[in-house]
Structures are given as structure tokens and as C-alpha cells.
PDB file of C-alpha atoms in Angstrom:
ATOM      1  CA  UNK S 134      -7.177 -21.557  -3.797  1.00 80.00           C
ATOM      2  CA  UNK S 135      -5.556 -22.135  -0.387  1.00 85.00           C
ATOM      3  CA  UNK S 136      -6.926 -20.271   2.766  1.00 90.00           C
ATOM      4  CA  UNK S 137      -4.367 -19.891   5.110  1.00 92.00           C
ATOM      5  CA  UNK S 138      -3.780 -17.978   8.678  1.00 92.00           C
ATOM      6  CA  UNK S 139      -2.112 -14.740   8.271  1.00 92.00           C
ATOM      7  CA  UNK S 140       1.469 -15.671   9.515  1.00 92.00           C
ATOM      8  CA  UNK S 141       1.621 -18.940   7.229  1.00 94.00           C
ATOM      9  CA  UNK S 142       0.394 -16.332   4.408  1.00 94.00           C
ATOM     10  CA  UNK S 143       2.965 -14.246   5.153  1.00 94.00           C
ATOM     11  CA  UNK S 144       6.017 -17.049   4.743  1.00 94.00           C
ATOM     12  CA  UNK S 145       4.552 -18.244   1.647  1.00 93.00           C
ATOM     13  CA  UNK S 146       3.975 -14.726   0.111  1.00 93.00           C
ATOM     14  CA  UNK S 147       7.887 -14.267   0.718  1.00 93.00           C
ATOM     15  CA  UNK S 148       8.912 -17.656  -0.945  1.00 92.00           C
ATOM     16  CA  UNK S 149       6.643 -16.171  -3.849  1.00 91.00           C
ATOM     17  CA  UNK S 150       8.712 -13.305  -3.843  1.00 91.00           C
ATOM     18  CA  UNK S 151      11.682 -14.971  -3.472  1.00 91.00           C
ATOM     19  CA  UNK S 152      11.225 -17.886  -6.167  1.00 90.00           C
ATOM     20  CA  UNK S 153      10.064 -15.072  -9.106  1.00 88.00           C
ATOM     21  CA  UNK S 154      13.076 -13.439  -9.089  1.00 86.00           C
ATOM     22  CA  UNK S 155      14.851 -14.337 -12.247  1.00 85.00           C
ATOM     23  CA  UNK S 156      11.271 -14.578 -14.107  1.00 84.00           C
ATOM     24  CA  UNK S 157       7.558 -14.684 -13.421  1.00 87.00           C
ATOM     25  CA  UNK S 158       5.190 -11.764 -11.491  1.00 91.00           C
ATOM     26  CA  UNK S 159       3.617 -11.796  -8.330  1.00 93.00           C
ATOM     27  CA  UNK S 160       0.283 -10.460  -7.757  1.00 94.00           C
ATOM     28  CA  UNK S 161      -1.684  -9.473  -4.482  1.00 94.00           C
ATOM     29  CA  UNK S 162      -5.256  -8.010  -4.399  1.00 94.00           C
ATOM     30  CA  UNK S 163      -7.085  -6.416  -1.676  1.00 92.00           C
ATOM     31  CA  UNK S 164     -10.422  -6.588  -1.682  1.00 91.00           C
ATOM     32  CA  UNK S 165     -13.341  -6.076   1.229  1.00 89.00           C
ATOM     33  CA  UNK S 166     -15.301  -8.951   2.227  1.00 84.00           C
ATOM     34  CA  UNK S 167     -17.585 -10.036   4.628  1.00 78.00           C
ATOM     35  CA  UNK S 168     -16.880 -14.096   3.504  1.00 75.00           C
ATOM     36  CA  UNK S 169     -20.462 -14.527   3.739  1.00 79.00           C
ATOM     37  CA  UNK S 170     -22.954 -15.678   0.875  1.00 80.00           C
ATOM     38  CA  UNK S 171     -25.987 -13.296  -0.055  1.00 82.00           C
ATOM     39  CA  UNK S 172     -28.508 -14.892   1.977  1.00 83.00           C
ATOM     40  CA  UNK S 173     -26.525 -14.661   5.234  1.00 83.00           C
ATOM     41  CA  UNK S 174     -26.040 -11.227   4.296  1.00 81.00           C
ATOM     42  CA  UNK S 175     -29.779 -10.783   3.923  1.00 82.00           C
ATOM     43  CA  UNK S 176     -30.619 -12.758   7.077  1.00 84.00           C
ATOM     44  CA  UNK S 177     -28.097 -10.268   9.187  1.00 81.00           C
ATOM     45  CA  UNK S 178     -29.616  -7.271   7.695  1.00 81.00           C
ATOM     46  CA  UNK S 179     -33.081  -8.490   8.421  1.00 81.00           C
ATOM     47  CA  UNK S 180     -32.028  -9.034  11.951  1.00 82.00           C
ATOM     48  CA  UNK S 181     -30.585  -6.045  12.659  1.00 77.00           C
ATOM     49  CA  UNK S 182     -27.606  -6.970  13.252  1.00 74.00           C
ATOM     50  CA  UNK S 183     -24.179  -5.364  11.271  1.00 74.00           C
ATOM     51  CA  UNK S 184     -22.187  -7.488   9.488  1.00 74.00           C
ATOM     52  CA  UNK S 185     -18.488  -7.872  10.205  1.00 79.00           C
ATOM     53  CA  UNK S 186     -16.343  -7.212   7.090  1.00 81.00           C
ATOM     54  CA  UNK S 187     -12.366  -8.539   6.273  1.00 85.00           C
ATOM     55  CA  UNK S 188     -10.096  -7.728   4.091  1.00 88.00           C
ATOM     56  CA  UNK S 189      -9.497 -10.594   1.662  1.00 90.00           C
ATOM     57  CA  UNK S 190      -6.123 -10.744   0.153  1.00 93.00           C
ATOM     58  CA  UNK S 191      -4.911 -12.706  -2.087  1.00 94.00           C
ATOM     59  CA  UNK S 192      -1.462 -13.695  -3.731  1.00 95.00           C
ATOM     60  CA  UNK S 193      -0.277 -15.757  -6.888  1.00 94.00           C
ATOM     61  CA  UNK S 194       2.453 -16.481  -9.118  1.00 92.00           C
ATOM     62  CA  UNK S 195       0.527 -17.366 -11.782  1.00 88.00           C
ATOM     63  CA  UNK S 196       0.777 -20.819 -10.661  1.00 91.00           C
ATOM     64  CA  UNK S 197       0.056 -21.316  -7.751  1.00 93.00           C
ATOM     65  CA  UNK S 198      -2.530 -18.751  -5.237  1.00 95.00           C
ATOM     66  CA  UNK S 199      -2.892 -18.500  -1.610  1.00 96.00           C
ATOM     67  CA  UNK S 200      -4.755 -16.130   0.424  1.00 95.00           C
ATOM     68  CA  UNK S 201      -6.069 -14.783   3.694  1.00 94.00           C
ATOM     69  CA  UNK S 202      -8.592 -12.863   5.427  1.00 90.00           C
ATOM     70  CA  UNK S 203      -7.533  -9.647   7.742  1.00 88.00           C
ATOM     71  CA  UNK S 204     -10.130  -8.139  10.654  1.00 86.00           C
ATOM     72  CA  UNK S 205      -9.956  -4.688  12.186  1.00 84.00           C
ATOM     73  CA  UNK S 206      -7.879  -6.348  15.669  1.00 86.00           C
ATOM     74  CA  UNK S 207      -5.007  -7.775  12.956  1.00 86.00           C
ATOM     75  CA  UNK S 208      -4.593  -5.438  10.318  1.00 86.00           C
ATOM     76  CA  UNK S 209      -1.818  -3.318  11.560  1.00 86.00           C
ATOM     77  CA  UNK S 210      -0.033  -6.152  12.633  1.00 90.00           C
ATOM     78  CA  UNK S 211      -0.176  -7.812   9.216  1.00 90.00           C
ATOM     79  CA  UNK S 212       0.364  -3.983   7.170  1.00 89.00           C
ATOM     80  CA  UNK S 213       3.382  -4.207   9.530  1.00 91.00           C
ATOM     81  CA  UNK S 214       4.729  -7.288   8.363  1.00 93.00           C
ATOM     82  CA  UNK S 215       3.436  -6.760   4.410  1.00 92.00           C
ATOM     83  CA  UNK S 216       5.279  -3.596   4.231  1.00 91.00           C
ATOM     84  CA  UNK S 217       8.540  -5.244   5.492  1.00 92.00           C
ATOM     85  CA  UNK S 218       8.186  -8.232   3.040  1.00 91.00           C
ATOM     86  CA  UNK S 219       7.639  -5.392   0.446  1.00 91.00           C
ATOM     87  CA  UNK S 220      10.957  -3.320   1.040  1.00 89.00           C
ATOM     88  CA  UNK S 221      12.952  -6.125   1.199  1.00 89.00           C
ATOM     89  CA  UNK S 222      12.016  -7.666  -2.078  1.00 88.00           C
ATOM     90  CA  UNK S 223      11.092  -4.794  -4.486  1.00 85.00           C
ATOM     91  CA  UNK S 224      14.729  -4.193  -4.754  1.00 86.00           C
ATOM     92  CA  UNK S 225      14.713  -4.047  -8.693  1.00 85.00           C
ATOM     93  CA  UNK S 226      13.114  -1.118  -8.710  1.00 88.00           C
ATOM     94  CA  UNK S 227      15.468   1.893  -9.943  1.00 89.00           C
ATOM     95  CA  UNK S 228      16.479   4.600  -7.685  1.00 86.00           C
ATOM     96  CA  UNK S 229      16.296   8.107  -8.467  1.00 78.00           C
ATOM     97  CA  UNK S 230      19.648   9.046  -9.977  1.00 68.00           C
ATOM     98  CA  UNK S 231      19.121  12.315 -10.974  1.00 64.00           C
ATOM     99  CA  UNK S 232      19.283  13.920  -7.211  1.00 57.00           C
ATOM    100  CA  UNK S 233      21.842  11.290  -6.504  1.00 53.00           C
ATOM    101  CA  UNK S 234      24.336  13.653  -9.199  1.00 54.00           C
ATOM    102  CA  UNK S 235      23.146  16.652  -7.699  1.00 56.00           C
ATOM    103  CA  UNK S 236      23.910  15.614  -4.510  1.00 54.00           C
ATOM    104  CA  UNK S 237      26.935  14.347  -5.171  1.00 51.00           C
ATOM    105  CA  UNK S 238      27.735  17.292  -7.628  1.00 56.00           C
ATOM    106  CA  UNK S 239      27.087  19.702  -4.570  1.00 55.00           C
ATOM    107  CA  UNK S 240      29.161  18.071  -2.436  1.00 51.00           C
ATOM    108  CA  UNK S 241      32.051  18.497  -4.693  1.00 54.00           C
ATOM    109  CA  UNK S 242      31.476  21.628  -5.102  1.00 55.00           C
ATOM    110  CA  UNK S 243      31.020  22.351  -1.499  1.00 55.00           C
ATOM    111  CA  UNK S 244      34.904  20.382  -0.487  1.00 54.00           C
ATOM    112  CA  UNK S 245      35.814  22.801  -3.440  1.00 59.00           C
ATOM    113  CA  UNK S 246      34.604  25.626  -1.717  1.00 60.00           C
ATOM    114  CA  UNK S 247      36.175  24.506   1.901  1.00 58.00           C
ATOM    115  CA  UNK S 248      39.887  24.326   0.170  1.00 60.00           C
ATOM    116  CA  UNK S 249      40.023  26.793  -1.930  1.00 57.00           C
ATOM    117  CA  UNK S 250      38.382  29.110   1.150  1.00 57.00           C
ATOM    118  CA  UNK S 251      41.690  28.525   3.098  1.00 60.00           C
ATOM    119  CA  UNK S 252      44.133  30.587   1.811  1.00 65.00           C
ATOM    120  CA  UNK S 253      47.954  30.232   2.340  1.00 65.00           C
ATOM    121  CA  UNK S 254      49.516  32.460   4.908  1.00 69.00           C
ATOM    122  CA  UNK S 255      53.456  32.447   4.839  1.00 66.00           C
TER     123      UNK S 255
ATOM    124  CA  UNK K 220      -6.988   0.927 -19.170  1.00 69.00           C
ATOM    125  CA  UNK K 221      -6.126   3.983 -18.140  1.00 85.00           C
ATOM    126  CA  UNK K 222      -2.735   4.876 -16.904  1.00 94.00           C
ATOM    127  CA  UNK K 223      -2.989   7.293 -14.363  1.00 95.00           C
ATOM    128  CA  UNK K 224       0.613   9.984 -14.525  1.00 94.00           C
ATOM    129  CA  UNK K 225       0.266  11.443 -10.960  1.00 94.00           C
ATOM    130  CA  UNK K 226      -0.033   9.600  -8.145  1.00 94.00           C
ATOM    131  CA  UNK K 227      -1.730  12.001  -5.995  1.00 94.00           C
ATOM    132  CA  UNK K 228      -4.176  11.888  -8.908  1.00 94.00           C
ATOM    133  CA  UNK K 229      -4.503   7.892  -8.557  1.00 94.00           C
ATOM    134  CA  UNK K 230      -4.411   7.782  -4.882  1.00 93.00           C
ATOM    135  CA  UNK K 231      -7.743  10.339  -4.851  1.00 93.00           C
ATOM    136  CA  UNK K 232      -9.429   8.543  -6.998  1.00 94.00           C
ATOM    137  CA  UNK K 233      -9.074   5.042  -5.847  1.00 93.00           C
ATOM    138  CA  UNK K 234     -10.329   6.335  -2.505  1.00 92.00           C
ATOM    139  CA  UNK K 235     -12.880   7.684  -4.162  1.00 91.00           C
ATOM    140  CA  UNK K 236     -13.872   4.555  -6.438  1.00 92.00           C
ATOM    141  CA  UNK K 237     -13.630   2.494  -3.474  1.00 92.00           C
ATOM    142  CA  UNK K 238     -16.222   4.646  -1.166  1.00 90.00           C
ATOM    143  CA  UNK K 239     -18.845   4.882  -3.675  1.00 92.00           C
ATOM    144  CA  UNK K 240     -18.666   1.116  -3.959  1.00 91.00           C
ATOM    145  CA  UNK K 241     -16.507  -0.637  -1.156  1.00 89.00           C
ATOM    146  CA  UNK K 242     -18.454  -4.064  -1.930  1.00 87.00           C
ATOM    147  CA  UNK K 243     -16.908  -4.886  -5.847  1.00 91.00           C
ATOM    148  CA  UNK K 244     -13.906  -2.665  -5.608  1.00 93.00           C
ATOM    149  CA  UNK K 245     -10.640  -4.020  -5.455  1.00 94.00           C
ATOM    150  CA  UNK K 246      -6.947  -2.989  -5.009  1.00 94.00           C
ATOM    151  CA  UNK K 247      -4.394  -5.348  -7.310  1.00 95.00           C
ATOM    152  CA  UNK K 248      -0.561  -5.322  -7.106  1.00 94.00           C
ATOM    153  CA  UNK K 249       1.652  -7.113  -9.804  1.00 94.00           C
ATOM    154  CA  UNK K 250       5.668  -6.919  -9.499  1.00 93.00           C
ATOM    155  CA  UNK K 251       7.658  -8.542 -12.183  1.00 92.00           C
ATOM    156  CA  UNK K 252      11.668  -8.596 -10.257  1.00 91.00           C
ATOM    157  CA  UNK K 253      12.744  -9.310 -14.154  1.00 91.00           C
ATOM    158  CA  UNK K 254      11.714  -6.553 -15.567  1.00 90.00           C
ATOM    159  CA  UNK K 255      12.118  -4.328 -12.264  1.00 90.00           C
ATOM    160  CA  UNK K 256       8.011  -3.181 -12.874  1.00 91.00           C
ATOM    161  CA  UNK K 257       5.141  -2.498 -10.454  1.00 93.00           C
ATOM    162  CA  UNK K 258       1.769  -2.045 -11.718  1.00 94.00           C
ATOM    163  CA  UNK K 259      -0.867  -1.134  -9.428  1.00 95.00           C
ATOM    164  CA  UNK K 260      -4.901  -1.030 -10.531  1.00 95.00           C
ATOM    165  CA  UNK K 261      -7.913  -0.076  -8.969  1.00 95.00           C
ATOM    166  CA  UNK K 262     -11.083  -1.170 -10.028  1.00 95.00           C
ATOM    167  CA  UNK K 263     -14.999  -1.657  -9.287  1.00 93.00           C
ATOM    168  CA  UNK K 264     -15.265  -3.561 -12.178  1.00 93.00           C
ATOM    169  CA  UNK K 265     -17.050  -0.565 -13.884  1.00 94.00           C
ATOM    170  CA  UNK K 266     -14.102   2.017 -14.084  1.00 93.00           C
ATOM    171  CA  UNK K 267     -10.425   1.036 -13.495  1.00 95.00           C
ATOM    172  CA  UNK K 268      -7.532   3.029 -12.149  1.00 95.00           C
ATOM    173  CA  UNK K 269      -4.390   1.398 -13.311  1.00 96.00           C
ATOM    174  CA  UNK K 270      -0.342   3.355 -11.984  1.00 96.00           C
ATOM    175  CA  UNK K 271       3.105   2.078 -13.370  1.00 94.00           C
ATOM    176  CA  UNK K 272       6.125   2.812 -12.532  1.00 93.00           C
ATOM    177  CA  UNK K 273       9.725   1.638 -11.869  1.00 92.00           C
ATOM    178  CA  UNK K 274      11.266   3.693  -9.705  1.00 92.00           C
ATOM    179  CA  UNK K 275      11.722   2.531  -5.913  1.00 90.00           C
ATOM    180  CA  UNK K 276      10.321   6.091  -4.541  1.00 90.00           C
ATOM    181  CA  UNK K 277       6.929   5.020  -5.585  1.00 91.00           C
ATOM    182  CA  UNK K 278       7.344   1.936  -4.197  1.00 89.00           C
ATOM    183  CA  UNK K 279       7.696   4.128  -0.450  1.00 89.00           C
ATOM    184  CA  UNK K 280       4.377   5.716  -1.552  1.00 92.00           C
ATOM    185  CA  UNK K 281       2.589   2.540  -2.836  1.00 92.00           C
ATOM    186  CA  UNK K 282       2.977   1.254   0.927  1.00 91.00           C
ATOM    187  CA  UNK K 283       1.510   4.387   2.190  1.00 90.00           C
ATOM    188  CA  UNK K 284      -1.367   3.312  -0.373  1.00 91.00           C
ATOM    189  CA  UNK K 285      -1.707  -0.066   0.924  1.00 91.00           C
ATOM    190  CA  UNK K 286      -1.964   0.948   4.647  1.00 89.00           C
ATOM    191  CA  UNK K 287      -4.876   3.230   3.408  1.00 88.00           C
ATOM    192  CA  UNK K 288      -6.456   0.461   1.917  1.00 88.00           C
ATOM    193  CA  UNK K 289      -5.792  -1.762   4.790  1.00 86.00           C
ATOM    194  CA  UNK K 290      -7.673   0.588   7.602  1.00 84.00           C
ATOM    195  CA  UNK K 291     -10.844   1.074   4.826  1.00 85.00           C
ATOM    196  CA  UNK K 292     -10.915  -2.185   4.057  1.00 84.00           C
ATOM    197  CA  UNK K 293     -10.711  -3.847   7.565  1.00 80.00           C
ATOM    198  CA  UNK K 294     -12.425  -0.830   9.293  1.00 76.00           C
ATOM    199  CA  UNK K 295     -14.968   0.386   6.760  1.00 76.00           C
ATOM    200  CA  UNK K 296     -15.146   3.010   4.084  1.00 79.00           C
ATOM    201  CA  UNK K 297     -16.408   5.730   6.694  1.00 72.00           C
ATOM    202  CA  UNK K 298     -13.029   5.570   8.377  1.00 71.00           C
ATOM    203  CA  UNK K 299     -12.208   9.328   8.753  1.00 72.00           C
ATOM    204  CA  UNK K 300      -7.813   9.007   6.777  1.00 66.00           C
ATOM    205  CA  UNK K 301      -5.212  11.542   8.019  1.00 63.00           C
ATOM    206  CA  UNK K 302      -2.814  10.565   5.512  1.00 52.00           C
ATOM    207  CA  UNK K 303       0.059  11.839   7.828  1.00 41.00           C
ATOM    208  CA  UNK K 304      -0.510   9.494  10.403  1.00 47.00           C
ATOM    209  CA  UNK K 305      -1.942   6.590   8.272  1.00 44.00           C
ATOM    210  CA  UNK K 306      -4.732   5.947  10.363  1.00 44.00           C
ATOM    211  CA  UNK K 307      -8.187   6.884  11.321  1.00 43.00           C
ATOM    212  CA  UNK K 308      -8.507  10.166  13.615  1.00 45.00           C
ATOM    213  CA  UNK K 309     -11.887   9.020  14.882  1.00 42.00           C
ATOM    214  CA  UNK K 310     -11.051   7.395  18.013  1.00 44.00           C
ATOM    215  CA  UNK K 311      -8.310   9.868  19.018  1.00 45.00           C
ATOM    216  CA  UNK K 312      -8.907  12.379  21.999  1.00 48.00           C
ATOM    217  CA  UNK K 313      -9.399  15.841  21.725  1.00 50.00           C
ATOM    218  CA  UNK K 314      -6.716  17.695  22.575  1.00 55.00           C
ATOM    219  CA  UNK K 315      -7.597  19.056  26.354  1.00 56.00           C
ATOM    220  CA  UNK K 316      -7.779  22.776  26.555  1.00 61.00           C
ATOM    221  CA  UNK K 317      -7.641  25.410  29.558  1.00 59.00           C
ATOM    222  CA  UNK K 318      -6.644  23.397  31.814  1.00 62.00           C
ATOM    223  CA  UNK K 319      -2.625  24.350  32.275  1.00 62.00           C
ATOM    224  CA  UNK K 320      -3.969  28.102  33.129  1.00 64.00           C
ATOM    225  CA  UNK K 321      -1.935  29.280  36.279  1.00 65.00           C
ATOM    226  CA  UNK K 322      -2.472  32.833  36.550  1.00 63.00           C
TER     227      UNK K 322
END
């Protein structure tokens, strides 16, 4: 399991991406974490004091899994980023082609409309 | 498992799993290009939430997901969501009233 910073993450999730294209899955989980063990925890919570959680996420290919931790300051930054690595690589997905027909079906119907509303005047 | 068919259904309930128990749940992701499939499960290890689909419109609202996820995670699972916005209302400003009165 390889920690990395969240920009080094971020290439390597899109190589993932990238190299499971003809075959293979790609899998990222989001958990919350503090990345501290129990007794830590125990020792902050005796003190007093309130214990700063992350968001641990973590990507794999099956083979091969990296992952990184996200605070409050950078998590807009990286959602940012995540979300643009998403679009551009979920492209398999199928569109909806239903309103695509009707859309394209009322559009015909609408250049019908415009030239037959035009009536000859000799 | 338990496929969830609406995905206003899955997104309440996931936010719901995850603030009874924000310590063991956990928010997976699996997209298979090949087949053209994305999975998405909740679980706390107790219950699980699982969504499929293949169409790319859920793929739009699956982001909207993760940036809930994101600002509970990071933030807590107090964080007040206004789904519009994406974000948590609680440290914007009230709206000033009474002020613009000329009469």
C-alpha cells in the first residue's frame, strides 16, 4: 500500500484509469480517518483535546493500490481535480438516447413546421 | 447486497448510514471501461448500500455524491449539506436585512 501526497495520487489514479481501459476495474474508497491508532485516540480524548479527522482514499487496479489522506484546507481542491479525472475517463458510459430522438424528432418537426408555414405568394 | 433502483433513495441513505456511524462507514467506487459499468456501495460493515448503473447521467450525479462525501468526511458528519450548493451552509452569513430602507 503506497501513501502518497495528493497531487502524485492524482497522476497515478489517471494512469490507473488510463491503463484499464481495454480490461480490468478501478476502484476508489472513501473512508473517514483520523490515521491514528486507538490509544492515541484515547490519550486525545482523555486530554481534552479533539481529534483531527481525514479522508482516506484509496485506489487500485486490482494489482497494484495507492492512496492518500485529504484534510478540511485540501478537500475542495482535490474534489476539484477528482471530478475532472472522473469526466474525462468514464467515457464508456452510455448516454441517454431516448431524449436524444425526441430532441432530434422535435426539431424535425419544428423545420417542418417553419417551411411548410411559408406559403407561396405569386 | 442490495441494489438500490433510485438514486435519491441511495443518496439518503448513505448519508444516513454514514452519520449514525462515520467511524466504519465507507464510500467504494468500481468502474470497469470494458464493460462501460459503475458500481457504487456504501457500507458500515453492518448494512450495505450498493447503486449500478451505466448510463453517463448518473455518472454527473455520482460526482455530486462524492463532493458530499468529501465535505462529511474531511469536515465531519455534523456538516449542515445544501445539496444545491454542495457545501456546508454553516459558515455562510446571514443575509443582512433593513438596512437598504430609504424612505
Amino acid at each position: 500500500m503506497v501513501l502518497l501526497q495528493l497531487d502524485p495520487f492524482l497522476n497515478e489514479l489517471t494512469s490507473m484509469f488510463e491503463k484499464s481501459q481495454e480490461k480490468g476495474s478501478v476502484w476508489v474508497t472513501l473512508k473517514r480517518s483520523s490515521l491514528k491508532s486507538k490509544l492515541q485516540k484515547r490519550k486525545l480524548n482523555a486530554a481534552g483535546e479533539s481529534i483531527e479527522y481525514r479522508c482516506l482514499i484509496r485506489a487500485t487496479n486490482g494489482k497494484k493500490t495507492i492512496s492518500t489522506s485529504v484534510g478540511a484546507k485540501d478537500h475542495q481542491r482535490f474534489q476539484a481535480s477528482y471530478a475532472l479525472i472522473l469526466k474525462a475517463h468514464m467515457t464508456a458510459l452510455k448516454k441517454r438516447e431516448r431524449k436524444d430522438r425526441k430532441k432530434s424528432t422535435e426539431a424535425e418537426k419544428k423545420e417542418d413546421n417553419s417551411t411548410s408555414s411559408k406559403p407561396k405568394k405569386l | 447486497m442490495v441494489y438500490i433502483v433510485s438514486w435519491d433513495e441511495f443518496v439518503d441513505r448513505s448519508v444516513q448510514l454514514f452519520r449514525a456511524d462515520p467511524e466504519s462507514t465507507r464510500y467504494t467506487m468500481k468502474y470497469r471501461h470494458c464493460d462501460g459499468k459503475l458500481v457504487l456501495k456504501v457500507t458500515d460493515n453492518k448494512e450495505c448500500l450498493k447503486f449500478k448503473t451505466d448510463q453517463a447521467q448518473d455518472a454527473k450525479k455520482m460526482e455530486k455524491l462524492n463532493n458530499i462525501f468529501f465535505t462529511l468526511m474531511a469536515r465531519g458528519p455534523d456538516v449542515d449539506l445544501s445539496e444545491v450548493t454542495g457545501k456546508e451552509q454553516i459558515e455562510t452569513q446571514p443575509v443582512k436585512k433593513g438596512r437598504g430602507r430609504k424612505q
